[in-house]
């Protein structure tokens, strides 16, 4: 009993968060979350590359040790000691590389095993597990930084050599998935033009509404500031929240490439159709009704079947149905109405033969156009529905229509979909977050670069 008591008394108190130093890795200070529930410690690491040094495997990687400044990346390398399967908090197992390196915590220096993990979405850049704590520390979760505390000035001094002098703009890409082609291309294009660009997940940002000091914060409490511009790429499921964030950025004086109002209008297909009609922009004859009692006349109003039925918030061709007979149209319309879903009914342009045109508009110019062809047996030409794309030269009328549609919705960046009919070009819809993959591949044009250059021109940056 006395031995156990003496052993406990020899353990030092460690808080729920502590500063760690990794001299061999060149990391002068990194905050760690102390977690006795985790066996192994882990550190934020990206761009992992295995190299051979003689008979040994080593790993090169980059660590961004500061939560509030993700532009700092320290290149590290260490001997690879293991590969382990680790189950994430979402229950997915993945292989993690493991290194061993000395760590300094306060005046204690000891070897520690670290799994290399992408902790970009985590609150802390490092996690200190129980293997590092055993027989050294006892955790008091009610306190923090018991062994060593660095003031902000000390941290800034330590990282001064890594701070890059600002030579470009600071841009935020506000989206949901950093792995999407469009988002990766925009990141590459901004960096290639010498700008700092940061990916922000819409759902991990939150805001403080206050007349004196309004703020936007990111997961972990980092205040998002000093941005020159925001590129919004808001998916339909988070339109309401995403637009609230865009308004907040705008309130803070940040230029948003597409405004919240413009995005909201473009997403409301009924409101957008009313704006087009009001501004003499020709669209397929479109009907809207609330009561199932009006279904027959609604069908007749758009020249009968075949006709298109669209959910008001459909995207990428989802929620769009072709009804080939009046009876089928009645059934589909009444089915939608029975679950209180708002729909538009639109005439079917048979002569288009499953083709439409996507015009990509940036700051009042059509920068690229492609023709999309629906696959056999399909009427939707969207690339996400299996359509194929090819380059096309649009007519002057089609160009005027695309530019006018983007202008009416006040969109600086827009994907304008047009269909060729016997009555001339008709506007199908306008997308406020148009994808880049199909049109860049079809036309060979660098549209991501055009979007970044448009921001430069708007902010008079040179």
Short mmCIF file of C-alpha atoms in Angstrom, two decimals, residues 191-359:
data_model
loop_
_atom_site.label_atom_id
_atom_site.label_comp_id
_atom_site.label_asym_id
_atom_site.label_seq_id
_atom_site.Cartn_x
_atom_site.Cartn_y
_atom_site.Cartn_z
CA UNK A 191 -2.09 28.78 -54.93
CA UNK A 192 -0.62 28.85 -58.44
CA UNK A 193 -1.43 32.57 -58.62
CA UNK A 194 0.37 33.21 -55.32
CA UNK A 195 -2.65 33.45 -53.02
CA UNK A 196 -3.24 31.80 -49.67
CA UNK A 197 -6.42 29.72 -49.88
CA UNK A 198 -8.03 27.91 -46.95
CA UNK A 199 -10.73 25.23 -47.20
CA UNK A 200 -13.57 25.87 -44.75
CA UNK A 201 -16.24 23.25 -44.14
CA UNK A 202 -19.60 25.09 -44.04
CA UNK A 203 -20.89 22.96 -41.18
CA UNK A 204 -17.83 23.50 -38.97
CA UNK A 205 -18.06 27.30 -38.99
CA UNK A 206 -20.24 29.27 -36.60
CA UNK A 207 -20.90 32.93 -35.94
CA UNK A 208 -21.27 35.53 -33.25
CA UNK A 209 -23.90 38.18 -33.96
CA UNK A 210 -23.03 41.40 -32.20
CA UNK A 211 -23.17 45.06 -33.21
CA UNK A 212 -19.71 45.83 -31.79
CA UNK A 213 -17.68 42.71 -32.59
CA UNK A 214 -19.36 40.26 -34.98
CA UNK A 215 -17.27 37.14 -35.66
CA UNK A 216 -17.04 33.92 -37.58
CA UNK A 217 -15.28 31.07 -35.80
CA UNK A 218 -14.14 27.65 -36.91
CA UNK A 219 -14.10 24.35 -35.06
CA UNK A 220 -12.05 24.74 -31.90
CA UNK A 221 -12.75 28.46 -31.54
CA UNK A 222 -10.34 29.81 -34.17
CA UNK A 223 -11.53 33.27 -35.25
CA UNK A 224 -11.71 33.53 -39.05
CA UNK A 225 -10.35 36.93 -39.95
CA UNK A 226 -8.24 38.80 -42.50
CA UNK A 227 -9.88 37.10 -45.49
CA UNK A 228 -10.02 39.16 -48.65
CA UNK A 229 -12.52 36.97 -50.47
CA UNK A 230 -14.77 33.92 -50.14
CA UNK A 231 -15.57 31.48 -52.94
CA UNK A 232 -18.90 29.88 -51.93
CA UNK A 233 -19.53 26.32 -53.16
CA UNK A 234 -22.66 25.58 -51.12
CA UNK A 235 -24.41 22.24 -51.63
CA UNK A 236 -28.24 22.39 -51.65
CA UNK A 237 -28.60 20.58 -48.30
CA UNK A 238 -26.84 23.44 -46.45
CA UNK A 239 -28.17 26.40 -48.47
CA UNK A 240 -29.83 28.13 -45.51
CA UNK A 241 -26.83 27.88 -43.17
CA UNK A 242 -24.27 28.48 -45.91
CA UNK A 243 -26.02 31.67 -47.00
CA UNK A 244 -26.15 32.88 -43.39
CA UNK A 245 -22.35 32.46 -43.22
CA UNK A 246 -21.89 34.30 -46.53
CA UNK A 247 -23.97 37.22 -45.21
CA UNK A 248 -21.80 37.27 -42.08
CA UNK A 249 -18.59 37.34 -44.16
CA UNK A 250 -20.13 40.18 -46.18
CA UNK A 251 -20.96 42.06 -42.96
CA UNK A 252 -17.28 41.74 -42.00
CA UNK A 253 -16.26 43.41 -45.26
CA UNK A 254 -15.16 40.25 -47.09
CA UNK A 255 -15.90 40.02 -50.83
CA UNK A 256 -18.08 36.96 -51.56
CA UNK A 257 -17.90 35.86 -55.20
CA UNK A 258 -21.60 34.93 -55.19
CA UNK A 259 -23.84 36.72 -52.69
CA UNK A 260 -26.21 34.94 -50.33
CA UNK A 261 -29.20 36.61 -52.01
CA UNK A 262 -28.09 35.49 -55.47
CA UNK A 263 -27.56 31.89 -54.32
CA UNK A 264 -30.93 31.80 -52.53
CA UNK A 265 -32.76 33.12 -55.61
CA UNK A 266 -31.09 30.63 -57.94
CA UNK A 267 -31.93 27.71 -55.64
CA UNK A 268 -35.64 28.62 -55.55
CA UNK A 269 -36.67 27.39 -59.01
CA UNK A 270 -40.14 28.95 -58.78
CA UNK A 271 -38.84 32.40 -57.78
CA UNK A 272 -36.07 32.19 -60.41
CA UNK A 273 -38.63 31.27 -63.09
CA UNK A 274 -40.76 34.26 -62.07
CA UNK A 275 -37.72 36.55 -62.33
CA UNK A 276 -36.89 35.17 -65.79
CA UNK A 277 -40.49 35.65 -66.95
CA UNK A 278 -40.55 39.20 -65.57
CA UNK A 279 -37.28 40.06 -67.38
CA UNK A 280 -38.36 38.65 -70.77
CA UNK A 281 -36.05 35.63 -70.55
CA UNK A 282 -37.61 32.79 -72.51
CA UNK A 283 -38.09 29.52 -70.64
CA UNK A 284 -40.13 26.37 -71.42
CA UNK A 285 -43.81 26.94 -70.48
CA UNK A 286 -43.91 26.29 -66.74
CA UNK A 287 -46.81 25.68 -64.37
CA UNK A 288 -47.15 25.67 -60.58
CA UNK A 289 -50.19 24.79 -58.48
CA UNK A 290 -50.89 23.86 -54.87
CA UNK A 291 -54.15 21.92 -55.11
CA UNK A 292 -54.43 18.43 -56.76
CA UNK A 293 -57.86 19.61 -58.02
CA UNK A 294 -56.02 21.68 -60.65
CA UNK A 295 -53.80 18.87 -61.97
CA UNK A 296 -55.65 18.31 -65.27
CA UNK A 297 -55.64 21.99 -66.20
CA UNK A 298 -52.00 22.32 -65.11
CA UNK A 299 -51.05 19.57 -67.58
CA UNK A 300 -53.12 21.17 -70.34
CA UNK A 301 -51.56 24.57 -69.60
CA UNK A 302 -48.05 23.31 -70.49
CA UNK A 303 -49.31 21.66 -73.73
CA UNK A 304 -49.91 18.20 -72.26
CA UNK A 305 -47.71 15.13 -72.05
CA UNK A 306 -44.92 14.35 -72.46
CA UNK A 307 -43.92 16.85 -69.80
CA UNK A 308 -41.25 17.41 -67.16
CA UNK A 309 -41.98 17.44 -63.43
CA UNK A 310 -39.30 19.07 -61.23
CA UNK A 311 -38.87 19.29 -57.48
CA UNK A 312 -38.32 22.96 -56.59
CA UNK A 313 -34.91 22.18 -55.08
CA UNK A 314 -33.66 19.52 -57.51
CA UNK A 315 -30.00 19.52 -58.53
CA UNK A 316 -27.72 17.55 -60.88
CA UNK A 317 -30.83 16.10 -62.54
CA UNK A 318 -32.11 14.51 -59.31
CA UNK A 319 -35.79 15.14 -58.59
CA UNK A 320 -36.61 15.60 -62.29
CA UNK A 321 -39.14 13.22 -63.88
CA UNK A 322 -40.41 12.79 -67.47
CA UNK A 323 -44.09 11.82 -67.66
CA UNK A 324 -44.84 10.43 -71.13
CA UNK A 325 -48.66 10.38 -70.93
CA UNK A 326 -51.27 12.62 -69.33
CA UNK A 327 -52.34 9.76 -67.05
CA UNK A 328 -48.75 9.18 -65.89
CA UNK A 329 -48.33 12.94 -65.36
CA UNK A 330 -51.47 13.08 -63.20
CA UNK A 331 -50.25 10.16 -61.08
CA UNK A 332 -46.77 11.63 -60.51
CA UNK A 333 -48.06 15.16 -59.78
CA UNK A 334 -50.68 13.91 -57.33
CA UNK A 335 -48.15 11.60 -55.66
CA UNK A 336 -45.81 14.54 -55.06
CA UNK A 337 -48.65 16.72 -53.81
CA UNK A 338 -49.88 14.03 -51.40
CA UNK A 339 -46.59 14.41 -49.45
CA UNK A 340 -46.72 18.22 -49.60
CA UNK A 341 -43.76 18.54 -51.95
CA UNK A 342 -43.58 21.62 -54.14
CA UNK A 343 -43.08 20.92 -57.84
CA UNK A 344 -42.92 22.71 -61.17
CA UNK A 345 -44.50 21.27 -64.29
CA UNK A 346 -42.74 22.16 -67.52
CA UNK A 347 -43.27 21.51 -71.22
CA UNK A 348 -41.00 18.86 -72.75
CA UNK A 349 -38.85 20.11 -75.65
CA UNK A 350 -38.84 16.99 -77.79
CA UNK A 351 -36.77 18.49 -80.63
CA UNK A 352 -33.77 18.94 -78.27
CA UNK A 353 -33.21 15.15 -78.53
CA UNK A 354 -31.78 14.86 -74.99
CA UNK A 355 -29.25 17.65 -75.54
CA UNK A 356 -28.67 20.85 -73.63
CA UNK A 357 -25.93 23.47 -73.41
CA UNK A 358 -24.04 24.51 -70.26
CA UNK A 359 -22.57 28.01 -70.45
#
